[in-house]
Structures are given as structure tokens and as C-alpha cells.
PDB file of C-alpha atoms in Angstrom:
ATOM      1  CA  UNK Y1445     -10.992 -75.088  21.859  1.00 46.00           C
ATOM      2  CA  UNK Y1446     -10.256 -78.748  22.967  1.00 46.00           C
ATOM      3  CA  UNK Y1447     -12.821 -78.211  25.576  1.00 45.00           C
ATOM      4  CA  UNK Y1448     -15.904 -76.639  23.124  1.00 39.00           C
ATOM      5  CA  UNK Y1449     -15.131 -79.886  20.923  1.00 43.00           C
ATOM      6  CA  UNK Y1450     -15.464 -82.349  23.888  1.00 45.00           C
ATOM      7  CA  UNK Y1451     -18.792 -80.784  24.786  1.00 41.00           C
ATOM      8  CA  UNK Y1452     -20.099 -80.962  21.222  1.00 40.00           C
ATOM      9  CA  UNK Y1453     -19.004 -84.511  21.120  1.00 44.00           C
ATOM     10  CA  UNK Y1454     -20.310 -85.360  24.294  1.00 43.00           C
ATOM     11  CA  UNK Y1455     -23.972 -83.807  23.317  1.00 41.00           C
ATOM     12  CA  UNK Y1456     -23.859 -85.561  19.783  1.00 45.00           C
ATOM     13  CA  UNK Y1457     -23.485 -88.672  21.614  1.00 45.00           C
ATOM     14  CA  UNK Y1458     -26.075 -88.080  24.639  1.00 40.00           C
ATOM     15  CA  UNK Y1459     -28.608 -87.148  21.372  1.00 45.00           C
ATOM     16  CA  UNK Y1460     -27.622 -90.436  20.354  1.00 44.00           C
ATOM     17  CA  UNK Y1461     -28.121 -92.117  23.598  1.00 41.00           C
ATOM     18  CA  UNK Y1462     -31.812 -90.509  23.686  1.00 40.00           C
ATOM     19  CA  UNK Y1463     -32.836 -91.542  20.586  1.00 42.00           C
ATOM     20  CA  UNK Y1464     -31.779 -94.877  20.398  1.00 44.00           C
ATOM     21  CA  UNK Y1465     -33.377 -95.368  24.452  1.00 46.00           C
ATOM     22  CA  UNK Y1466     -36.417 -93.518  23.269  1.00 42.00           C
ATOM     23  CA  UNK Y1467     -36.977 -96.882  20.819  1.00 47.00           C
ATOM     24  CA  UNK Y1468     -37.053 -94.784  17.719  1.00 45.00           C
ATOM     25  CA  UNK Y1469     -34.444 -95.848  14.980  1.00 47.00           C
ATOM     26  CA  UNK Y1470     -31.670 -93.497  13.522  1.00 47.00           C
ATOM     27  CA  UNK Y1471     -32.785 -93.958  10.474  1.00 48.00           C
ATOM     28  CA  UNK Y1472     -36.531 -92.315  10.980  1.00 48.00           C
ATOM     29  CA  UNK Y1473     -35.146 -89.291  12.297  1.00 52.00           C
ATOM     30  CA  UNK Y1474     -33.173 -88.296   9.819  1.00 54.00           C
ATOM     31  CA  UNK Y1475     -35.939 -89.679   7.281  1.00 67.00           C
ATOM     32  CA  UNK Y1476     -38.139 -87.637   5.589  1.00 71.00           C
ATOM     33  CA  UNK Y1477     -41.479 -87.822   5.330  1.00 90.00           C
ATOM     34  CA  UNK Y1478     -43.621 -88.533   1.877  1.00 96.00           C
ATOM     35  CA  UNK Y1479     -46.730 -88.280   1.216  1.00 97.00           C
ATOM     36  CA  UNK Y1480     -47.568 -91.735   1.685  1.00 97.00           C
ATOM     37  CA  UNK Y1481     -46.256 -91.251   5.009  1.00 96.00           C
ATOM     38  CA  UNK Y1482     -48.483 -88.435   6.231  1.00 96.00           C
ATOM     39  CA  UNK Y1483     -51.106 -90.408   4.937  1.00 97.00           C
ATOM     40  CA  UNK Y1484     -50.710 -93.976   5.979  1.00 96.00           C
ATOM     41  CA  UNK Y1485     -48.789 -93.848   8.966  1.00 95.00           C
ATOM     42  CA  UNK Y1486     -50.282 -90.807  11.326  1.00 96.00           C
ATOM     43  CA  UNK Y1487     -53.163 -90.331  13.202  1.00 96.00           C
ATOM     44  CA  UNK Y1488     -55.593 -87.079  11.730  1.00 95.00           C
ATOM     45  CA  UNK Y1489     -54.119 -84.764  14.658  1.00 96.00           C
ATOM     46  CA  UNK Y1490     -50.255 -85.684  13.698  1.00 96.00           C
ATOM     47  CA  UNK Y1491     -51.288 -84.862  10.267  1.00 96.00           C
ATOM     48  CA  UNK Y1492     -52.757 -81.560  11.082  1.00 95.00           C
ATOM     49  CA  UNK Y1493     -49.601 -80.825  13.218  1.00 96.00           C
ATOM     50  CA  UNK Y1494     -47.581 -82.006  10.425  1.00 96.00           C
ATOM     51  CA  UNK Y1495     -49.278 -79.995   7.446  1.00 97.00           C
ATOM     52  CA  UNK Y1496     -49.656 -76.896   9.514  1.00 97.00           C
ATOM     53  CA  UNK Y1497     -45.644 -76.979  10.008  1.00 97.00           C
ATOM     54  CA  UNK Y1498     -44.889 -77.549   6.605  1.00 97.00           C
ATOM     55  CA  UNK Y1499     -47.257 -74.275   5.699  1.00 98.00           C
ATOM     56  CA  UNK Y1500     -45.451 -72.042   8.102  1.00 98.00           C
ATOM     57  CA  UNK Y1501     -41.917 -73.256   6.421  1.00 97.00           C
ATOM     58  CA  UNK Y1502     -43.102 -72.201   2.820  1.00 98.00           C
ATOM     59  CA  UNK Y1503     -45.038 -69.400   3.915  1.00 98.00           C
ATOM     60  CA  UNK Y1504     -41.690 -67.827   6.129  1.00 98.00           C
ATOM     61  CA  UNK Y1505     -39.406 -69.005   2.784  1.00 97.00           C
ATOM     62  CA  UNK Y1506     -41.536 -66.961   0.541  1.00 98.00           C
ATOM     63  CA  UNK Y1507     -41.290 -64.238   2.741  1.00 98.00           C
ATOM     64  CA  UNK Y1508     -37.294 -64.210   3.216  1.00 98.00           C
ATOM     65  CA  UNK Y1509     -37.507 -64.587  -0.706  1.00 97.00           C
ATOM     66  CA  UNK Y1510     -39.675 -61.261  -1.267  1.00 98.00           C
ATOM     67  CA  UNK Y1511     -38.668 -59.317   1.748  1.00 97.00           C
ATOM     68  CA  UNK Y1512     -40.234 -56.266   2.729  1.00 97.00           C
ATOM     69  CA  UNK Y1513     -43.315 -57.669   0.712  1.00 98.00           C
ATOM     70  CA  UNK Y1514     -45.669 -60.470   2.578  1.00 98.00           C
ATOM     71  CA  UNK Y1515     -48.285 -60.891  -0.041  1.00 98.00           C
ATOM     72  CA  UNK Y1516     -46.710 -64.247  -0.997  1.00 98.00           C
ATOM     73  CA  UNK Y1517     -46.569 -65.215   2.781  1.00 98.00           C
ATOM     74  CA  UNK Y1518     -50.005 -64.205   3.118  1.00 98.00           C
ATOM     75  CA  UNK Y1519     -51.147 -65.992  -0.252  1.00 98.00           C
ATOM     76  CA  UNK Y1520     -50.097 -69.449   1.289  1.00 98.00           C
ATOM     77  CA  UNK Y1521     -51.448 -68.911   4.964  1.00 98.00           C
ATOM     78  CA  UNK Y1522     -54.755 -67.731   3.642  1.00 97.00           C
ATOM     79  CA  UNK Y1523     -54.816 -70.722   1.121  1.00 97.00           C
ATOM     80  CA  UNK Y1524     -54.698 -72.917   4.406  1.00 96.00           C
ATOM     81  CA  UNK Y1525     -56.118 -71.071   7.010  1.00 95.00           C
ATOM     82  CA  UNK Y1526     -58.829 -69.074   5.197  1.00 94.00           C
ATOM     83  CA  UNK Y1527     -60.015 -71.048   2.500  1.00 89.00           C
ATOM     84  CA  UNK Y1528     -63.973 -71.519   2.599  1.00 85.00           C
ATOM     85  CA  UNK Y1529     -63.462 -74.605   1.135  1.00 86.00           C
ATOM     86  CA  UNK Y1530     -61.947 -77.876   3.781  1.00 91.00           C
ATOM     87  CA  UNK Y1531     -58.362 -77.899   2.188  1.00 94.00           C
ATOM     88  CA  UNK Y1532     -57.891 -81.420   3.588  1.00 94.00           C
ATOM     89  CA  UNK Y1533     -59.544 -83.572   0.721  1.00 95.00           C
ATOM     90  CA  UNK Y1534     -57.626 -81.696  -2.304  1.00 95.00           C
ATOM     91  CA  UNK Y1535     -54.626 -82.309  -0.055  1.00 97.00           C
ATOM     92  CA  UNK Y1536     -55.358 -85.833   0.408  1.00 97.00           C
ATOM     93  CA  UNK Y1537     -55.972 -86.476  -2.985  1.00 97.00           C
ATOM     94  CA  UNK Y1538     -53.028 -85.148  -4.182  1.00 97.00           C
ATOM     95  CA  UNK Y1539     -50.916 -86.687  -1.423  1.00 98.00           C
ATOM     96  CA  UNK Y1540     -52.701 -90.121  -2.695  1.00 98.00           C
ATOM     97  CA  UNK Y1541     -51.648 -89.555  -6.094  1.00 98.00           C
ATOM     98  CA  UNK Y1542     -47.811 -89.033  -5.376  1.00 97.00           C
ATOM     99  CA  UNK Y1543     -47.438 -91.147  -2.133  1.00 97.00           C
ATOM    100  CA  UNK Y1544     -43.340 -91.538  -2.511  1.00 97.00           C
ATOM    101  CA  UNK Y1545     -43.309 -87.875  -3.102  1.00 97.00           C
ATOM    102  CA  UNK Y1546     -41.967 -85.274  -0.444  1.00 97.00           C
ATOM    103  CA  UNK Y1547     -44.542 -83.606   1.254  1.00 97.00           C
ATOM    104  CA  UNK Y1548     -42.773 -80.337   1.313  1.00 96.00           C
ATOM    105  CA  UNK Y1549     -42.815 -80.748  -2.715  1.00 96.00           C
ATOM    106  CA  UNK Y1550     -46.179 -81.273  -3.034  1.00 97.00           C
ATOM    107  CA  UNK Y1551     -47.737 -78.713  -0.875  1.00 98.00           C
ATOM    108  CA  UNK Y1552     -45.744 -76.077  -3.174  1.00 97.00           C
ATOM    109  CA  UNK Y1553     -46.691 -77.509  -6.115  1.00 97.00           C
ATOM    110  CA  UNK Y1554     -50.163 -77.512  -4.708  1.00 96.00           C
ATOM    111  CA  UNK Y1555     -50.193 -73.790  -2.998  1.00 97.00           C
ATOM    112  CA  UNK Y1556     -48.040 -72.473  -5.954  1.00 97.00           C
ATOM    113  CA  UNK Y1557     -51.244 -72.909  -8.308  1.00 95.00           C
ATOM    114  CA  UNK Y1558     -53.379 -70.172  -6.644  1.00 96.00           C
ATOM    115  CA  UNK Y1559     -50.008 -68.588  -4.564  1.00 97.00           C
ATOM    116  CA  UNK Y1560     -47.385 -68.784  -7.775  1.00 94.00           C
ATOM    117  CA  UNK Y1561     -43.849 -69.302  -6.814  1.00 85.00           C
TER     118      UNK Y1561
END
């Protein structure tokens, strides 16, 4: 047992080591990110990367929530995936209008309108 907590300590600290050498502060790890954020501070392909993570999150929650059935899960990746319409402006808009808002929280609020919740 002594031994398993020495490793764990000794890999919390070497994460610790990385990510204060890497130049990146403690505190914007563990941060976050709003919708002002996604907007204002990434480049288009971050925000793609970014937004296309957050959809597979709610998509696999809604899924574990309604397990067997995946016509919620399906709902939200076809809102983003298969849309005919460019979902980026409605998303930037909305993201725009709520910039201190968690982006998580907004795409639900967002999806849940044609998806439900």
C-alpha cells in the first residue's frame, strides 16, 4: 500500500512538473472554458476540435441516460453533423450573447431546442 501511494504521489507531482515546464499555468488547466473563450481566444480549427468534443460528451450522456435507446444520441450528432444548414453562425451567435457562460451549458440549451432533454 505504502508503495501504490508513493507512485501516485510521485505521478501527481511529475504532472505537475510537465505542466508548469510546458509554460501553461495551473490555473488554465483546471479552468473551464466559456463561451467567450471559444470565441475570443482560439483559432477556427481549435474551435472545431473544441465544439466537436463537447457534442460527443452530450451526445454519449444522453445515451447512458436513455440506454438501450440512441434516438437522443442520434438527435444531437445529426443536429451537428447533418444539419443542411452551417451550424457555426447560430452557434456563434449564441456563444456571443452569453460569453461568461459555459460552453457545455450552452450547446445543451442550444441542441435541447430541436433534441429536448
Amino acid at each position: 500500500m505504502r508503495q501504490v501511494h508513493k507512485t501516485c504521489s510521485s505521478l501527481i507531482k511529475l504532472g505537475y512538473l510537465l505542466v508548469v515546464g510546458s509554460g501553461l499555468s495551473t490555473a488554465s488547466v483546471v479552468h473551464a472554458q466559456n463561451a467567450g473563450d471559444v470565441l475570443n481566444e482560439m483559432e477556427p480549427r481549435e474551435q472545431a476540435s473544441y465544439i466537436a468534443g463537447v457534442i460527443e460528451g452530450l451526445a454519449f450522456s444522453r445515451f447512458l441516460n436513455e440506454r438501450p435507446d440512441t434516438t437522443g444520441m442520434q438527435c444531437i450528432y445529426d443536429w451537428y453533423y447533418q444539419s443542411e444548414t452551417d451550424r457555426w453562425p447560430s452557434i456563434e451567435q449564441w456563444f456571443g450573447r452569453h460569453p461568461d457562460r459555459p460552453v457545455g451549458a450552452m450547446l445543451h440549451v442550444l441542441i435541447g431546442r430541436d433534441c429536448g432533454s
